[in-house]
One Martini backbone bead per residue (centre of mass of N, CA, C, O) as a GRO file, in nm:
protein
  162
    1UNK     BB    1   0.054   0.065  -0.017
    2UNK     BB    2   0.294   0.266  -0.008
    3UNK     BB    3   0.328   0.296  -0.317
    4UNK     BB    4   0.072   0.464  -0.362
    5UNK     BB    5   0.161   0.707  -0.183
    6UNK     BB    6   0.432   0.766  -0.362
    7UNK     BB    7   0.285   0.823  -0.608
    8UNK     BB    8   0.342   1.146  -0.707
    9UNK     BB    9   0.431   1.312  -0.441
   10UNK     BB   10   0.651   1.495  -0.644
   11UNK     BB   11   0.504   1.641  -0.855
   12UNK     BB   12   0.719   1.864  -1.037
   13UNK     BB   13   0.971   1.838  -0.883
   14UNK     BB   14   1.280   1.893  -0.725
   15UNK     BB   15   1.566   1.676  -0.680
   16UNK     BB   16   1.795   1.466  -0.491
   17UNK     BB   17   2.099   1.287  -0.549
   18UNK     BB   18   2.313   1.152  -0.295
   19UNK     BB   19   2.624   1.090  -0.279
   20UNK     BB   20   2.978   0.986  -0.165
   21UNK     BB   21   3.160   1.175  -0.290
   22UNK     BB   22   3.406   1.420  -0.269
   23UNK     BB   23   3.223   1.657  -0.388
   24UNK     BB   24   3.032   1.692  -0.139
   25UNK     BB   25   3.217   1.893   0.023
   26UNK     BB   26   3.129   2.144  -0.193
   27UNK     BB   27   2.838   2.133  -0.089
   28UNK     BB   28   2.605   2.318   0.024
   29UNK     BB   29   2.388   2.274   0.277
   30UNK     BB   30   2.154   2.454   0.172
   31UNK     BB   31   2.114   2.292  -0.086
   32UNK     BB   32   2.039   2.014   0.039
   33UNK     BB   33   1.787   2.158   0.205
   34UNK     BB   34   1.610   2.260  -0.064
   35UNK     BB   35   1.547   1.949  -0.116
   36UNK     BB   36   1.443   1.669  -0.193
   37UNK     BB   37   1.601   1.351  -0.082
   38UNK     BB   38   1.858   1.107  -0.169
   39UNK     BB   39   2.023   0.902   0.041
   40UNK     BB   40   2.333   0.715   0.057
   41UNK     BB   41   2.460   0.479   0.239
   42UNK     BB   42   2.690   0.702   0.417
   43UNK     BB   43   2.530   0.978   0.480
   44UNK     BB   44   2.541   0.976   0.799
   45UNK     BB   45   2.837   1.125   0.795
   46UNK     BB   46   2.677   1.382   0.754
   47UNK     BB   47   2.646   1.624   0.952
   48UNK     BB   48   2.321   1.664   1.048
   49UNK     BB   49   2.204   1.496   0.798
   50UNK     BB   50   1.870   1.446   0.656
   51UNK     BB   51   1.715   1.281   0.440
   52UNK     BB   52   1.418   1.208   0.306
   53UNK     BB   53   1.575   0.961   0.180
   54UNK     BB   54   1.683   0.617   0.201
   55UNK     BB   55   1.943   0.424   0.017
   56UNK     BB   56   2.001   0.055   0.005
   57UNK     BB   57   2.158  -0.237  -0.193
   58UNK     BB   58   2.415  -0.314  -0.041
   59UNK     BB   59   2.497  -0.569   0.167
   60UNK     BB   60   2.759  -0.453   0.285
   61UNK     BB   61   2.653  -0.186   0.383
   62UNK     BB   62   2.431  -0.304   0.559
   63UNK     BB   63   2.605  -0.485   0.743
   64UNK     BB   64   2.815  -0.251   0.836
   65UNK     BB   65   2.547  -0.023   0.900
   66UNK     BB   66   2.298  -0.098   1.074
   67UNK     BB   67   2.295   0.099   1.317
   68UNK     BB   68   2.304   0.365   1.153
   69UNK     BB   69   2.050   0.316   0.982
   70UNK     BB   70   1.852   0.282   1.225
   71UNK     BB   71   1.916   0.592   1.326
   72UNK     BB   72   1.763   0.690   1.089
   73UNK     BB   73   1.500   0.945   1.048
   74UNK     BB   74   1.361   0.793   0.774
   75UNK     BB   75   1.283   0.690   0.478
   76UNK     BB   76   1.341   0.343   0.373
   77UNK     BB   77   1.534   0.185   0.114
   78UNK     BB   78   1.569  -0.175   0.090
   79UNK     BB   79   1.695  -0.453   0.047
   80UNK     BB   80   1.488  -0.716   0.087
   81UNK     BB   81   1.695  -0.912   0.241
   82UNK     BB   82   1.723  -0.664   0.485
   83UNK     BB   83   1.449  -0.558   0.622
   84UNK     BB   84   1.448  -0.727   0.893
   85UNK     BB   85   1.687  -0.525   1.010
   86UNK     BB   86   1.480  -0.271   0.917
   87UNK     BB   87   1.248  -0.117   1.054
   88UNK     BB   88   1.012   0.017   0.820
   89UNK     BB   89   1.112  -0.068   0.561
   90UNK     BB   90   1.144  -0.063   0.209
   91UNK     BB   91   1.135  -0.294  -0.027
   92UNK     BB   92   1.387  -0.395  -0.269
   93UNK     BB   93   1.360  -0.555  -0.564
   94UNK     BB   94   1.581  -0.747  -0.741
   95UNK     BB   95   1.644  -0.738  -1.093
   96UNK     BB   96   1.851  -0.888  -1.348
   97UNK     BB   97   1.712  -0.710  -1.561
   98UNK     BB   98   1.789  -0.479  -1.780
   99UNK     BB   99   1.633  -0.174  -1.662
  100UNK     BB  100   1.364   0.058  -1.629
  101UNK     BB  101   1.165   0.122  -1.360
  102UNK     BB  102   0.822   0.240  -1.348
  103UNK     BB  103   0.768   0.003  -1.106
  104UNK     BB  104   0.919  -0.067  -0.807
  105UNK     BB  105   0.716  -0.265  -0.666
  106UNK     BB  106   0.819  -0.497  -0.886
  107UNK     BB  107   1.097  -0.387  -0.921
  108UNK     BB  108   1.462  -0.356  -0.983
  109UNK     BB  109   1.743  -0.237  -1.134
  110UNK     BB  110   2.058  -0.150  -1.012
  111UNK     BB  111   2.301  -0.081  -1.216
  112UNK     BB  112   2.560  -0.090  -1.010
  113UNK     BB  113   2.384   0.143  -0.850
  114UNK     BB  114   2.212   0.341  -0.630
  115UNK     BB  115   2.143   0.567  -0.827
  116UNK     BB  116   1.951   0.404  -1.010
  117UNK     BB  117   1.743   0.347  -0.795
  118UNK     BB  118   1.674   0.644  -0.737
  119UNK     BB  119   1.568   0.718  -1.020
  120UNK     BB  120   1.326   0.523  -1.010
  121UNK     BB  121   1.194   0.646  -0.759
  122UNK     BB  122   1.166   0.935  -0.866
  123UNK     BB  123   0.975   0.870  -1.093
  124UNK     BB  124   0.746   0.749  -0.917
  125UNK     BB  125   0.723   1.032  -0.749
  126UNK     BB  126   0.735   1.274  -0.992
  127UNK     BB  127   0.981   1.396  -1.071
  128UNK     BB  128   1.112   1.631  -1.298
  129UNK     BB  129   1.383   1.677  -1.133
  130UNK     BB  130   1.730   1.558  -1.109
  131UNK     BB  131   1.996   1.602  -0.892
  132UNK     BB  132   2.344   1.549  -0.887
  133UNK     BB  133   2.537   1.475  -0.587
  134UNK     BB  134   2.825   1.310  -0.519
  135UNK     BB  135   2.852   1.175  -0.824
  136UNK     BB  136   3.147   1.061  -0.944
  137UNK     BB  137   3.239   0.773  -1.066
  138UNK     BB  138   3.548   0.786  -0.962
  139UNK     BB  139   3.843   0.592  -0.892
  140UNK     BB  140   4.152   0.541  -0.722
  141UNK     BB  141   4.082   0.277  -0.620
  142UNK     BB  142   4.198  -0.068  -0.651
  143UNK     BB  143   3.997  -0.295  -0.630
  144UNK     BB  144   3.796  -0.507  -0.701
  145UNK     BB  145   3.514  -0.600  -0.764
  146UNK     BB  146   3.207  -0.542  -0.754
  147UNK     BB  147   3.103  -0.588  -0.419
  148UNK     BB  148   3.371  -0.621  -0.293
  149UNK     BB  149   3.547  -0.687  -0.021
  150UNK     BB  150   3.753  -0.426   0.132
  151UNK     BB  151   4.059  -0.371   0.295
  152UNK     BB  152   4.162  -0.064   0.454
  153UNK     BB  153   4.446   0.161   0.582
  154UNK     BB  154   4.340   0.413   0.438
  155UNK     BB  155   4.242   0.688   0.313
  156UNK     BB  156   3.934   0.781   0.170
  157UNK     BB  157   3.926   0.945  -0.154
  158UNK     BB  158   3.629   0.837  -0.278
  159UNK     BB  159   3.504   1.003  -0.036
  160UNK     BB  160   3.377   1.241   0.187
  161UNK     BB  161   3.483   1.025   0.392
  162UNK     BB  162   3.760   0.868   0.543
   0.00000   0.00000   0.00000
């Protein structure tokens, strides 16, 4: 039923998808607070900022940050396999078929990035424009393959928080 309530809830509005890239450090806080927003992954590390919506689809992020995610007081969209760990969250069913879901209640393709999931949610909610901030998508660190767990002992230069 929640999906019906969310459909076109932001019809005609401009919104933000906020990534975790290093460029987020140069985005003024007033700008982030000026629009409804989708915060992703470890956005909770941005001091005293709470996005309108929180989205996480990577099981590693969810497993490593469960307590912090549960402490965020906002509507949360979470990979369906992990919603039992995050009370009140809205499950996102991942479908392996590459596509853009115009109806995410039936599932969506992750597109190898939480940003793509956010764009599909934004469309469902009726946003006319979506601005991307902190979505750098270029990395200095050469980890393994996507979604592979990597242990690092250095400062993380690929994200807004070390």
